[in-house]
Short mmCIF file of C-alpha atoms and ligand atoms in Angstrom, two decimals:
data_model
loop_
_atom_site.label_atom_id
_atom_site.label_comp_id
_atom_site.label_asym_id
_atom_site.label_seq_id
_atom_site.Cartn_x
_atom_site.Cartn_y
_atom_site.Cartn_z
CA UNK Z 1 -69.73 -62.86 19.68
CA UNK Z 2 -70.01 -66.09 17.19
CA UNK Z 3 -66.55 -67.72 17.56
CA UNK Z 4 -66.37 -68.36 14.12
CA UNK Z 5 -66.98 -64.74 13.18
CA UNK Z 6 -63.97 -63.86 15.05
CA UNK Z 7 -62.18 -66.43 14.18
CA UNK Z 8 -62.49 -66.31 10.57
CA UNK Z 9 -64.22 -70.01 9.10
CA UNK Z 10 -60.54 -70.76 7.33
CA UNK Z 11 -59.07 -70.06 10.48
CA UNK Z 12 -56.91 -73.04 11.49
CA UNK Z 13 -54.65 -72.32 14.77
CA UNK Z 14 -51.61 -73.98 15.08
CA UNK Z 15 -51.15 -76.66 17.70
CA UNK Z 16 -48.05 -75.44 19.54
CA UNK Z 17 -46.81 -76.85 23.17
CA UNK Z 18 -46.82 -74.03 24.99
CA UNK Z 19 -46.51 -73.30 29.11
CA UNK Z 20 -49.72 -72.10 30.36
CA UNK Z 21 -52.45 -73.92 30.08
CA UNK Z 22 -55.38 -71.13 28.74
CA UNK Z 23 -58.33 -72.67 30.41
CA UNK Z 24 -60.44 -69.82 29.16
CA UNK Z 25 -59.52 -70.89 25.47
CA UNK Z 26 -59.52 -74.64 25.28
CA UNK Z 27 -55.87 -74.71 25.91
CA UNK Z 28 -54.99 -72.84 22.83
CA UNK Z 29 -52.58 -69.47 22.80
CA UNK Z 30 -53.47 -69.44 19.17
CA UNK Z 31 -57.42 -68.60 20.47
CA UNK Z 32 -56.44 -66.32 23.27
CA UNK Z 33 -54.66 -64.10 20.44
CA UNK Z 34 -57.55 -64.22 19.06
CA UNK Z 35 -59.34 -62.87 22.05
CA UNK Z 36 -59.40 -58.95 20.37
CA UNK Z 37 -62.76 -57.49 18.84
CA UNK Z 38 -60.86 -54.45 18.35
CA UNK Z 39 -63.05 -52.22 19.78
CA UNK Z 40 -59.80 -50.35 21.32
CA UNK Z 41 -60.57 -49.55 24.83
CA UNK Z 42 -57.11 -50.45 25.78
CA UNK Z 43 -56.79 -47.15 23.78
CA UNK Z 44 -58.54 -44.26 26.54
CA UNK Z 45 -56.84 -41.71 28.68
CA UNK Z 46 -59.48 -41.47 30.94
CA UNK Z 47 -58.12 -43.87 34.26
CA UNK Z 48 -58.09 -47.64 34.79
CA UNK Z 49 -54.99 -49.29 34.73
CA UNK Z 50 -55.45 -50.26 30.63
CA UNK Z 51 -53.08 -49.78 29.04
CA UNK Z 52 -50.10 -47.80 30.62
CA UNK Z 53 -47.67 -47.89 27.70
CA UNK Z 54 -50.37 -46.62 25.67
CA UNK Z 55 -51.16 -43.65 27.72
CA UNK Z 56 -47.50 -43.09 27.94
CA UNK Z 57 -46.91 -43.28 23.93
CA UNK Z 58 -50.14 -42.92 22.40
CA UNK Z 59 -49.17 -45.28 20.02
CA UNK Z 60 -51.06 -47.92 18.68
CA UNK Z 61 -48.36 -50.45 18.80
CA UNK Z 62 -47.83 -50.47 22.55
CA UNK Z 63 -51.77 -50.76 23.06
CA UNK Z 64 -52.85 -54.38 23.73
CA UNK Z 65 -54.63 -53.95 20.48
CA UNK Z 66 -51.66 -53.21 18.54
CA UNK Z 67 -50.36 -56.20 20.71
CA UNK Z 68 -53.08 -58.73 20.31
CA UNK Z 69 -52.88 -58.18 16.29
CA UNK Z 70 -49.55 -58.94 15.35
CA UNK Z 71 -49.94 -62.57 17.99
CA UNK Z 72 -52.83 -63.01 16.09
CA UNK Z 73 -51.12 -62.62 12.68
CA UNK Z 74 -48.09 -64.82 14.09
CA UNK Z 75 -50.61 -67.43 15.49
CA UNK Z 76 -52.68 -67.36 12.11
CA UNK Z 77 -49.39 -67.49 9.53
CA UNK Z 78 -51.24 -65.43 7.05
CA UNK Z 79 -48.52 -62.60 7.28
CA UNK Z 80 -44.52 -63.29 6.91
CA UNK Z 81 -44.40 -63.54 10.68
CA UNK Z 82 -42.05 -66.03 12.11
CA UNK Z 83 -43.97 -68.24 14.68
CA UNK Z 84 -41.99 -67.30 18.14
CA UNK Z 85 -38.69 -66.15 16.67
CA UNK Z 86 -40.06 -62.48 15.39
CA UNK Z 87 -37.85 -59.69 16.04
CA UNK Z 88 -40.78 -57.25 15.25
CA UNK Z 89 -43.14 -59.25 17.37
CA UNK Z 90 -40.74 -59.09 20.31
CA UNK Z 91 -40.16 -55.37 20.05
CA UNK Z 92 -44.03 -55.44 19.71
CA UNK Z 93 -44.48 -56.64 23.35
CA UNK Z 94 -41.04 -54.82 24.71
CA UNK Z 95 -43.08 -51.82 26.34
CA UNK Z 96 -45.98 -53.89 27.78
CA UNK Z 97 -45.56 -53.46 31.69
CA UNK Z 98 -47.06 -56.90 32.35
CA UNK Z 99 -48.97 -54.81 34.49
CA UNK Z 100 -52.10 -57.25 33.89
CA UNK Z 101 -54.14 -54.03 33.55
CA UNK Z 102 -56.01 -55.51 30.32
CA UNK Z 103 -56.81 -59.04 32.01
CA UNK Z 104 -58.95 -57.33 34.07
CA UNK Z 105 -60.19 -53.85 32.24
CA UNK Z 106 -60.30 -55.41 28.27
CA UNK Z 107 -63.92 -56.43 27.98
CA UNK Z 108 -62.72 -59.54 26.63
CA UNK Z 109 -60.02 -60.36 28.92
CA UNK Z 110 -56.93 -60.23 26.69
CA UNK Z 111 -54.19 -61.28 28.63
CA UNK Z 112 -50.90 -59.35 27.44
CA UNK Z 113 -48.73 -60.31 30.39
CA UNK Z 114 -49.36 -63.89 30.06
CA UNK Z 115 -49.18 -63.96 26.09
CA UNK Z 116 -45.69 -61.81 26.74
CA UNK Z 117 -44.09 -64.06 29.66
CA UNK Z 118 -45.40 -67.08 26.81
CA UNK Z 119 -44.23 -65.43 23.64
CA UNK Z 120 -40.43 -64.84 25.29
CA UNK Z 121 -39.87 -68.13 26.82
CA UNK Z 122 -40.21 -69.61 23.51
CA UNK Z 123 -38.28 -66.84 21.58
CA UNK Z 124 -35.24 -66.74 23.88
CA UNK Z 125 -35.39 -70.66 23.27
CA UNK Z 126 -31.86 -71.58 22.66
CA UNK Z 127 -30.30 -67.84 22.70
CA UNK Z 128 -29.10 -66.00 25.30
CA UNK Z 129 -31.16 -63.29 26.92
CA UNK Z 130 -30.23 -59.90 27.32
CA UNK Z 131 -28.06 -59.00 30.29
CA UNK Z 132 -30.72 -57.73 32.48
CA UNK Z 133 -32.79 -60.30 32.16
CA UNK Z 134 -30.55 -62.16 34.22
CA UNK Z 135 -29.42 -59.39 36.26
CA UNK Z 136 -33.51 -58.53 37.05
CA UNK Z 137 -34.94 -62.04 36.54
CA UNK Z 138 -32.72 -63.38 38.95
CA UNK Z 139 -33.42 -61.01 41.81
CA UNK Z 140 -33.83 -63.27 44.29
CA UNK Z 141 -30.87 -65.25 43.64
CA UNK Z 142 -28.34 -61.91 43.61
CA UNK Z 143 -29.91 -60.17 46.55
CA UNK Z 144 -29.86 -63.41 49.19
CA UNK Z 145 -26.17 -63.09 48.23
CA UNK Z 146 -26.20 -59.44 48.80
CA UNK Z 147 -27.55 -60.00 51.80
CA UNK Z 148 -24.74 -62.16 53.34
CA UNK Z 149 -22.85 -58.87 53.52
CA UNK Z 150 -25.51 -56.05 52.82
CA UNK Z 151 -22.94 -53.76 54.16
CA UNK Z 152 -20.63 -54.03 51.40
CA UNK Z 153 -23.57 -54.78 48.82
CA UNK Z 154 -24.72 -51.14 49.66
CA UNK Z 155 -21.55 -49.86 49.52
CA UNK Z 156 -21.24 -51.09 45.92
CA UNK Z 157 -24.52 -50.00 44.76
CA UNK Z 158 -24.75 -46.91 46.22
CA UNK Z 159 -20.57 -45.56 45.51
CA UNK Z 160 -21.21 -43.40 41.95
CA UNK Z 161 -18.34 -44.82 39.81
CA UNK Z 162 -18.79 -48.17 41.26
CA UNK Z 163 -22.80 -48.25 40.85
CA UNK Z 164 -22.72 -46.38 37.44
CA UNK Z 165 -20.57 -49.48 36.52
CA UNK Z 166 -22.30 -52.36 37.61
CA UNK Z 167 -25.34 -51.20 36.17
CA UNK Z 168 -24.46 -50.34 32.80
CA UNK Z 169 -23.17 -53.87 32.97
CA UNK Z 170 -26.58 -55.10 33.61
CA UNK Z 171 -28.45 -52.87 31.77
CA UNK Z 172 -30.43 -51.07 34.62
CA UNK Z 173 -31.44 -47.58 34.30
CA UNK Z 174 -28.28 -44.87 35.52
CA UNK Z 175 -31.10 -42.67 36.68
CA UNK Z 176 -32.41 -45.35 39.34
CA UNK Z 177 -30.67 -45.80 42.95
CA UNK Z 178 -30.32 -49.14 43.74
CA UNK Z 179 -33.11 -50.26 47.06
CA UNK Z 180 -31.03 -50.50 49.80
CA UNK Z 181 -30.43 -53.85 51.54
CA UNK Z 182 -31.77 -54.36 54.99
CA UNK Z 183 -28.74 -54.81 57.56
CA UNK Z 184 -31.05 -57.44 58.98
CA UNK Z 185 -33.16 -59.70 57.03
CA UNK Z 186 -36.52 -60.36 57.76
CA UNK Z 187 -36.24 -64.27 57.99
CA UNK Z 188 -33.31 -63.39 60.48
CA UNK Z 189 -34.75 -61.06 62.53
CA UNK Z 190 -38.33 -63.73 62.92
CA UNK Z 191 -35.61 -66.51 63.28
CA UNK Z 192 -34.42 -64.91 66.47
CA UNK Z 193 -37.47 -63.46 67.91
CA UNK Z 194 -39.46 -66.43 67.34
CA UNK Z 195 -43.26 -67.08 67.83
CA UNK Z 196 -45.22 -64.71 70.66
CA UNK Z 197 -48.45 -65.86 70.17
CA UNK Z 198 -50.21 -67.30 73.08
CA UNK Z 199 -50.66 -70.86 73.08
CA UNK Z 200 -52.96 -73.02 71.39
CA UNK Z 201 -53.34 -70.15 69.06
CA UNK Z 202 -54.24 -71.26 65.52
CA UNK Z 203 -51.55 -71.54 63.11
CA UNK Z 204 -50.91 -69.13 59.45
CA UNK Z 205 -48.19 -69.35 57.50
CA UNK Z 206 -46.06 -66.55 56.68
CA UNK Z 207 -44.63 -65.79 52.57
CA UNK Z 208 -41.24 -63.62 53.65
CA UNK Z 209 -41.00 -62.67 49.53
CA UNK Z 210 -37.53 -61.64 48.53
CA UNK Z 211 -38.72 -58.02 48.73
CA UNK Z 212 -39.78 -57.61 52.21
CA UNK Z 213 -36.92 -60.28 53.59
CA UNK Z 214 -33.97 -58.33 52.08
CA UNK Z 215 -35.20 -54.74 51.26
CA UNK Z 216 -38.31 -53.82 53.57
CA UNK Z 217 -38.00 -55.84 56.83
CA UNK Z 218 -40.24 -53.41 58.60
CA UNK Z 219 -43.34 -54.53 56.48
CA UNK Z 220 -42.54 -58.03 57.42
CA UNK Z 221 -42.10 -57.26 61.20
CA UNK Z 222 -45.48 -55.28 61.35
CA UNK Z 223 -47.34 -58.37 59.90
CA UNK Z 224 -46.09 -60.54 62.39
CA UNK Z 225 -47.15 -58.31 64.98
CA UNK Z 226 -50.63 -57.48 64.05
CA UNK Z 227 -51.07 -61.67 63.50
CA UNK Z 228 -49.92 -62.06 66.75
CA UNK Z 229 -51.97 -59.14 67.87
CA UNK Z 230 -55.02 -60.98 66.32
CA UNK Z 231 -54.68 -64.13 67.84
CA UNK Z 232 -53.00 -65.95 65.58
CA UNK Z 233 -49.49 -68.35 65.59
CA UNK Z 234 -47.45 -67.12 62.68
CA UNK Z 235 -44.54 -69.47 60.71
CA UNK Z 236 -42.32 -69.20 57.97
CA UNK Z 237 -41.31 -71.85 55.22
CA UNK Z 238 -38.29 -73.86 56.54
CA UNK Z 239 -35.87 -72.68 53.53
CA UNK Z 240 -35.58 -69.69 52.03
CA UNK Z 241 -38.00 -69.92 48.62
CA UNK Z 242 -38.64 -67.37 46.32
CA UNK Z 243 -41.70 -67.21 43.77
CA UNK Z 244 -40.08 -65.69 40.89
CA UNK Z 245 -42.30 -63.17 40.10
CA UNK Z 246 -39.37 -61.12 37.97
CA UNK Z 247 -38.64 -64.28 36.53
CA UNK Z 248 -42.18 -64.13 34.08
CA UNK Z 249 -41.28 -60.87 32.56
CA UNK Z 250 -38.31 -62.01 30.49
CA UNK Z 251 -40.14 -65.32 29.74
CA UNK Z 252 -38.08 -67.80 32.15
CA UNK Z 253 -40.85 -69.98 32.37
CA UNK Z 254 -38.83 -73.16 33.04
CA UNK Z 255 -37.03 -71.55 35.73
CA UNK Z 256 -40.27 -70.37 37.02
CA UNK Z 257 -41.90 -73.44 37.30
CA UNK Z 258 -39.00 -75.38 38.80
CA UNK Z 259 -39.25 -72.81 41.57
CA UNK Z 260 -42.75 -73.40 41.88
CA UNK Z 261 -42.00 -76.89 41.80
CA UNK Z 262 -39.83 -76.36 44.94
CA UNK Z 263 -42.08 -74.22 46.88
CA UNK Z 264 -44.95 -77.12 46.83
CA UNK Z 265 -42.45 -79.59 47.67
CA UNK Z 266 -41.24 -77.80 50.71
CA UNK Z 267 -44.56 -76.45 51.76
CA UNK Z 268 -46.51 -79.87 50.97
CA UNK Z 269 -47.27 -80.71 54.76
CA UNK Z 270 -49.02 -77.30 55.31
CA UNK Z 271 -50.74 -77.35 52.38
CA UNK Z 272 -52.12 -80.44 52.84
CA UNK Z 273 -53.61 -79.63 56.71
CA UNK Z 274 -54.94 -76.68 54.94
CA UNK Z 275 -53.02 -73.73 56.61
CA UNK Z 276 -53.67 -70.18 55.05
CA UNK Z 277 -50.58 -68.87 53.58
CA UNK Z 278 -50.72 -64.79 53.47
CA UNK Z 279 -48.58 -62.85 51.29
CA UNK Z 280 -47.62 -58.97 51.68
CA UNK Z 281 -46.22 -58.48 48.13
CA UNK Z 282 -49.31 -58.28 45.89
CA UNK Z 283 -47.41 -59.20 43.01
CA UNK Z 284 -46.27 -62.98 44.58
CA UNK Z 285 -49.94 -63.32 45.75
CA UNK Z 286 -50.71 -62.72 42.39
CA UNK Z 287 -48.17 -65.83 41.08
CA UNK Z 288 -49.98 -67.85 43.73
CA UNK Z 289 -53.24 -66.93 42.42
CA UNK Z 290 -53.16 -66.85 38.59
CA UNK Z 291 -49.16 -68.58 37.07
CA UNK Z 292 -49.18 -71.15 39.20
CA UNK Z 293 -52.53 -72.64 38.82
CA UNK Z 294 -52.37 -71.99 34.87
CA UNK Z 295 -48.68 -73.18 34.49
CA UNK Z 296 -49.87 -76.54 36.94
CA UNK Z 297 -53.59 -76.72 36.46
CA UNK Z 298 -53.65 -80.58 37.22
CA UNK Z 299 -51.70 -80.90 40.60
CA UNK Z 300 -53.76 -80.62 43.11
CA UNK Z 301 -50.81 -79.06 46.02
CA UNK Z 302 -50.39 -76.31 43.44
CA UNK Z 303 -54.77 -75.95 43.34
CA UNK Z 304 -54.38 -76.21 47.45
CA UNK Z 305 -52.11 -73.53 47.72
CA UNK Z 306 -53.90 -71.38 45.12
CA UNK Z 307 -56.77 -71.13 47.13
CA UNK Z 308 -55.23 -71.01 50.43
CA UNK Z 309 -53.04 -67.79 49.63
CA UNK Z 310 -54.69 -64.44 50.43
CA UNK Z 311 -53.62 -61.30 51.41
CA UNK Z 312 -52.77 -59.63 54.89
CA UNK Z 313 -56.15 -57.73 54.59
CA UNK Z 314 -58.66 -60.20 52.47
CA UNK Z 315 -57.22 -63.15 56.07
CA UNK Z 316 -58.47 -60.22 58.38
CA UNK Z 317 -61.60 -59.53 56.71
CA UNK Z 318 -62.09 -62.80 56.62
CA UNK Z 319 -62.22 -63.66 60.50
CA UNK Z 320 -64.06 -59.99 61.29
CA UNK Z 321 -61.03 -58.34 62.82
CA UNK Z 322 -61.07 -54.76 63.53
CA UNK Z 323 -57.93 -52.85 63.83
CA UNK Z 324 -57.84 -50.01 66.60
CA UNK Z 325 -58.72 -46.39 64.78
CA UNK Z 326 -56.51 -44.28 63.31
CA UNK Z 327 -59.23 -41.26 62.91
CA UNK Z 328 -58.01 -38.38 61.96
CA UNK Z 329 -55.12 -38.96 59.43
CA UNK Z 330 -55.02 -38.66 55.95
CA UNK Z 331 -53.92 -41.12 53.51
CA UNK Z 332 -53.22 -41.33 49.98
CA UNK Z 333 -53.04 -44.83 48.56
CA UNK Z 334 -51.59 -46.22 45.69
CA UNK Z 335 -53.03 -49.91 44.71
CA UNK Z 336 -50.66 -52.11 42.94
CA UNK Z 337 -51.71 -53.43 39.49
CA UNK Z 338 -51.34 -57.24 40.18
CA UNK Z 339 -53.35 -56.32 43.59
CA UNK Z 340 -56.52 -54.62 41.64
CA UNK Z 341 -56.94 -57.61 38.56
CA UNK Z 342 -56.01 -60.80 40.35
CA UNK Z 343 -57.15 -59.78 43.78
CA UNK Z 344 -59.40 -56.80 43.93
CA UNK Z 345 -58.55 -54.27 46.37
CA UNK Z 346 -61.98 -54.19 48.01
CA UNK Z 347 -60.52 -56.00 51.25
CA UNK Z 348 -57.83 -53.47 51.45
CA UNK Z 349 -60.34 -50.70 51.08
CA UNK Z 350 -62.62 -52.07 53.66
CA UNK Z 351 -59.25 -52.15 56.15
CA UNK Z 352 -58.69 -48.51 55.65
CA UNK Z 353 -62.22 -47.88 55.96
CA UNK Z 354 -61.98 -49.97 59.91
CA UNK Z 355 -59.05 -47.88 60.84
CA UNK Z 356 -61.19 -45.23 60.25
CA UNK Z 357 -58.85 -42.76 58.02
CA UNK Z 358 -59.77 -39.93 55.48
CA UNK Z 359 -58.30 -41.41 52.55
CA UNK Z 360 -58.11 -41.57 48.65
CA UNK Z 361 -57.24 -44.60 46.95
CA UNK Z 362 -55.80 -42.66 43.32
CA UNK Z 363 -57.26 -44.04 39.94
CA UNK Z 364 -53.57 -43.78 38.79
CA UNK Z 365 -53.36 -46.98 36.73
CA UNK Z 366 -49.96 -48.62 36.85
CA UNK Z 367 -47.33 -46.72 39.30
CA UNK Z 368 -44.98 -47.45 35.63
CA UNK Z 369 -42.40 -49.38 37.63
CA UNK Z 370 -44.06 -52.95 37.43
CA UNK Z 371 -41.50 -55.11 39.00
CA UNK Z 372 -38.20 -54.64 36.80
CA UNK Z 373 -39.58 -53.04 33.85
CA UNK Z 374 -38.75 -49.42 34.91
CA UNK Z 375 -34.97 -50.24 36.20
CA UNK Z 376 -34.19 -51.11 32.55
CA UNK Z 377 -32.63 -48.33 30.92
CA UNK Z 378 -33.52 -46.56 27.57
CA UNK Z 379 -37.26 -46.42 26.41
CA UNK Z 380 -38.66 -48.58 29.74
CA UNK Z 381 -37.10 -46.31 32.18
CA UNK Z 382 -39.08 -42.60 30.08
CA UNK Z 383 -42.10 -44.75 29.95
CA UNK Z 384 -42.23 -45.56 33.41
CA UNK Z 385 -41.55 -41.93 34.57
CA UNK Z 386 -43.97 -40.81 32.41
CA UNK Z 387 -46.52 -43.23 33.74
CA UNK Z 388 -45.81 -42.15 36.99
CA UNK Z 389 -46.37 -38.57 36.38
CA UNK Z 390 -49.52 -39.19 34.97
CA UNK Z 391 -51.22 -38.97 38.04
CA UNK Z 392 -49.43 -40.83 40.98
CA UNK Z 393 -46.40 -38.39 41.41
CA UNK Z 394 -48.61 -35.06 40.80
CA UNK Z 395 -51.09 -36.48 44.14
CA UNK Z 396 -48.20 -37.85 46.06
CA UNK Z 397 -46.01 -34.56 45.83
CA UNK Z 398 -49.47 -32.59 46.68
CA UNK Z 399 -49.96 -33.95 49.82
CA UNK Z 400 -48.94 -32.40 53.28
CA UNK Z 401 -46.11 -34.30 55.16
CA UNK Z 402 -48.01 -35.73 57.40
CA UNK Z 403 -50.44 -37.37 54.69
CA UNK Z 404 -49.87 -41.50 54.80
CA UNK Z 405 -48.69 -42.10 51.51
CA UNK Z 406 -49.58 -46.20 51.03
CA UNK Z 407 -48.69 -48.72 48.88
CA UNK Z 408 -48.84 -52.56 49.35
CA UNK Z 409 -46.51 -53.01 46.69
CA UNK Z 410 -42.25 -53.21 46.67
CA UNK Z 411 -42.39 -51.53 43.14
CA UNK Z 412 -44.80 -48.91 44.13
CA UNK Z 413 -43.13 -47.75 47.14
CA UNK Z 414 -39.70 -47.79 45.14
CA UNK Z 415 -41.48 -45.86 42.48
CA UNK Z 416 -42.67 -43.38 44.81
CA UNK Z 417 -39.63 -42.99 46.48
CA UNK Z 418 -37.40 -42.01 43.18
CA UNK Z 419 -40.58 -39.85 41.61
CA UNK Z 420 -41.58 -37.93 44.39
CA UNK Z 421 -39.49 -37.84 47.78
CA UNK Z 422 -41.90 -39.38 49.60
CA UNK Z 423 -41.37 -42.99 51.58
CA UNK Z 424 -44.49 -45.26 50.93
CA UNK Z 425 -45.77 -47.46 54.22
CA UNK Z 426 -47.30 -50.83 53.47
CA UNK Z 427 -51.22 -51.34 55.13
CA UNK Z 428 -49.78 -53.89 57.67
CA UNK Z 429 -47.65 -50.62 58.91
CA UNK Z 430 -50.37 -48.76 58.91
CA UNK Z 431 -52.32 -51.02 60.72
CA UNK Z 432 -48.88 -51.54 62.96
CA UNK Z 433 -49.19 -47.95 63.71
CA UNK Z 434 -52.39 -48.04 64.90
CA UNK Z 435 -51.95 -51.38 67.08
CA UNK Z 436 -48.64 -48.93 68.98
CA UNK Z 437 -51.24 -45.60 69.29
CA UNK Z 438 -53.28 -47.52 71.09
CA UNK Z 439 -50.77 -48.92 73.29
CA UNK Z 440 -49.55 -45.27 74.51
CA UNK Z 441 -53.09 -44.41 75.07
CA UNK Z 442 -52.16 -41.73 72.24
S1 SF4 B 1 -57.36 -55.55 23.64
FE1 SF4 B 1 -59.34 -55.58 24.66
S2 SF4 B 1 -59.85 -53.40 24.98
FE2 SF4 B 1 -58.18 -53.46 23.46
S3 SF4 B 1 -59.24 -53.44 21.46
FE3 SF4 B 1 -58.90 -55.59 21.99
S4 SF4 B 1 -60.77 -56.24 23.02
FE4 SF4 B 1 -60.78 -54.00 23.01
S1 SF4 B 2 -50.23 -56.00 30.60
FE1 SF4 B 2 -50.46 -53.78 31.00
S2 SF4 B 2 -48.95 -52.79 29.62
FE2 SF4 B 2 -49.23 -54.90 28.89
S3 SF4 B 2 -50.82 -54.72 27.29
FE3 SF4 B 2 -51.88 -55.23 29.25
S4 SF4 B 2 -52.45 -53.22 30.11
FE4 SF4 B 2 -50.91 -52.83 28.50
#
């Protein structure tokens, strides 16, 4: 479309400093807002991942339309709409899942999570957030102290009285169970075992996100082992690092990038000899991939590292590898929303297909989790079930026992855990599980 039919010709966009750097739009968040032609596909029922809030509502307002209009209108100053400090533009944007379903459905490319993470970090400017955006945005920082005595941390979270407590304090939803920290973490448990590979063997780097290190070990400990098992010498960063992925949803941009900051400085030597970094959590792949190049887009570590993260399955894919069979078992599998727009889950399709199992991946959209959206209590927490029971819970609680249920994703497998009884495996344990059948000679 003309851009000056869209834009209106007495359309004048504010210039306004702003974090990311919108290298689709000239640099301007004014033009991204802009980005709608209204055509209101973020509106259908019919599968995708657009828009999740919308299929859970069916109101306009928490489409990306609805979304996309009233940035536009604060961006344009035609209405009475405050530029960043609008309550009614932040309740606007509360329910989007920063799911990043539109940046890849919307014809157009509208970016909600990006315009959301943007929109907060200027509106909390000088205010205090609410409670949980420390108590979520902060993940990292709370759980590597949880983990010093995960014993007691469990204890706490998982004691009725006690747990009911601490999270009305921070605002999480009473209806969610607190994951469960690992009594081992995964840096811990690699720290002892050390490297098996033989030597000589070529050298990947290792991203233990705060997820698998403190909650899901296991996921971590199969990826090591089917490296190893494909030839390959596997490290970790020298200091624990996190990527902040929570940190975007409540806007704590400058946070976020001084974490980014400290994950190139401490990574620099690898990144400059070129080593692959591979990521398990789709969702810090994802802040590899698409905030950090957009929130840096002139250092050239941060363009490095961009391009040298990948995935667990897009690494094997890469270099031909095939995984032993697993014929014979089902699987159902749930992709995470990061995963399918950033990434594309062809690689992890074309795994599933080499292990040889009769599987469905489910056009079920967002799992309605999304990182810490559906631990907040209130309105998050029903639209989050009721994205999950869209589709994802009906297939999951359908399938016999001995179905796989997978899901790449922390969120997902949490979400599929409290919706429908079932425990989620990761495709490196999958893959894991194939390597040990074929060591018994099944
Ligand atoms: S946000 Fe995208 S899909 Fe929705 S109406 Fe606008 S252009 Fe269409
Ligand atoms: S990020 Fe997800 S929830 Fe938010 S507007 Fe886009 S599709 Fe909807």
């Amino acid at each position: 479309m003309d851009e000056n039919l869209r834009l209106g010709t007495d359309y004048r966009p504010p210039e306004v400093k702003v974090h990311f750097s919108y290298p689709e739009d000239h640099g301007s968040f004014a033009h991204a807002t802009n980005r709608c032609v209204g055509v209101g596909k973020c509106r259908h029922m019919g599968g995708g991942t657009m828009c999740p809030s919308f299929m859970a509502t069916r109101e306009e307002e928490h489409a990306t339309r609805g979304r996309a209009r009233i940035l536009f209108e604060m961006m344009s100053g035609k209405g009475e709409i405050e530029l960043w400090k609008s309550d009614e533009v932040r309740r606007a944007l509360d329910l989007c899942l920063s799911c990043k379903g539109c940046k890849k459905d919307c014809p157009v490319g509208v970016d909600m999570a990006t315009y959301k993470a943007e929109f907060l970090s200027h509106y909390y400017r000088g205010k205090p957030r609410p409670r949980v955006a420390y108590a979520m945005g902060m993940i990292g920082r709370w759980a590597s102290l949880g983990s010093r005595a995960p014993g007691l941390a469990n204890f706490l979270l998982q004691t009725p009285g006690i747990s009911g407590a601490l999270k009305r304090m921070a605002g999480i939803a009473p209806e969610r169970a607190a994951p469960t920290f690992a009594h081992r973490t995964f840096r811990d448990w690699y720290g002892r075992r050390g490297s098996r590979a033989q030597p000589g063997s070529p050298h990947v780097l290792l991203w233990p996100d705060t997820f698998v290190n403190f909650f899901h070990p296991g996921v971590g400990k199969a990826t090591v082992e089917v490296l190893e098992r494909a030839g390959y010498r596997v490290t970790l960063p020298k200091r624990a690092l996190c990527c902040g992925r929570p940190l975007y949803d409540y806007g704590m941009l400058d946070t976020a990038e001084r974490w980014l900051h400290k994950i190139l400085r401490t990574l620099r030597n690898d990144i400059r000899n070129g080593v692959t970094m591979i990521a398990m959590e789709p969702s810090c792949l994802a802040v590899f991939r698409d905030e950090l190049p957009n929130l840096m887009p002139d250092d050239e570590d941060a363009k490095r590292l961009s391009r040298q993260s990948v995935l667990l399955s897009e690494f094997l894919e890469g270099r031909r590898w095939e995984p032993p069979q697993l014929a014979g078992r089902k699987a159902v599998v749930q992709s995470h929303c990061h995963h399918k727009a950033v990434m594309g889950f062809e690689s992890d399709q074309t795994m599933l297909e080499r292990l040889g199992l009769d599987f469905e991946v489910l056009d079920s959209g967002c799992c309605g989790l999304a990182g810490s959206f559906g631990f907040e209590a209130g309105e998050k927490y029903d639209v989050s079930m009721k994205a999950g029971e869209r589709v994802l819970f009906p297939k999951v609680r359908e399938s016999s026992p001995d179905t796989l249920i997978v899901a790449d994703g922390f969120s997902c497998r949490t979400q599929i855990e409290h919706g429908a009884g079932r425990r989620a495996v990761h495709l490196a344990e999958v893959v894991h599980m194939a390597l040990r059948a074929e060591a018994v000679g099944r």
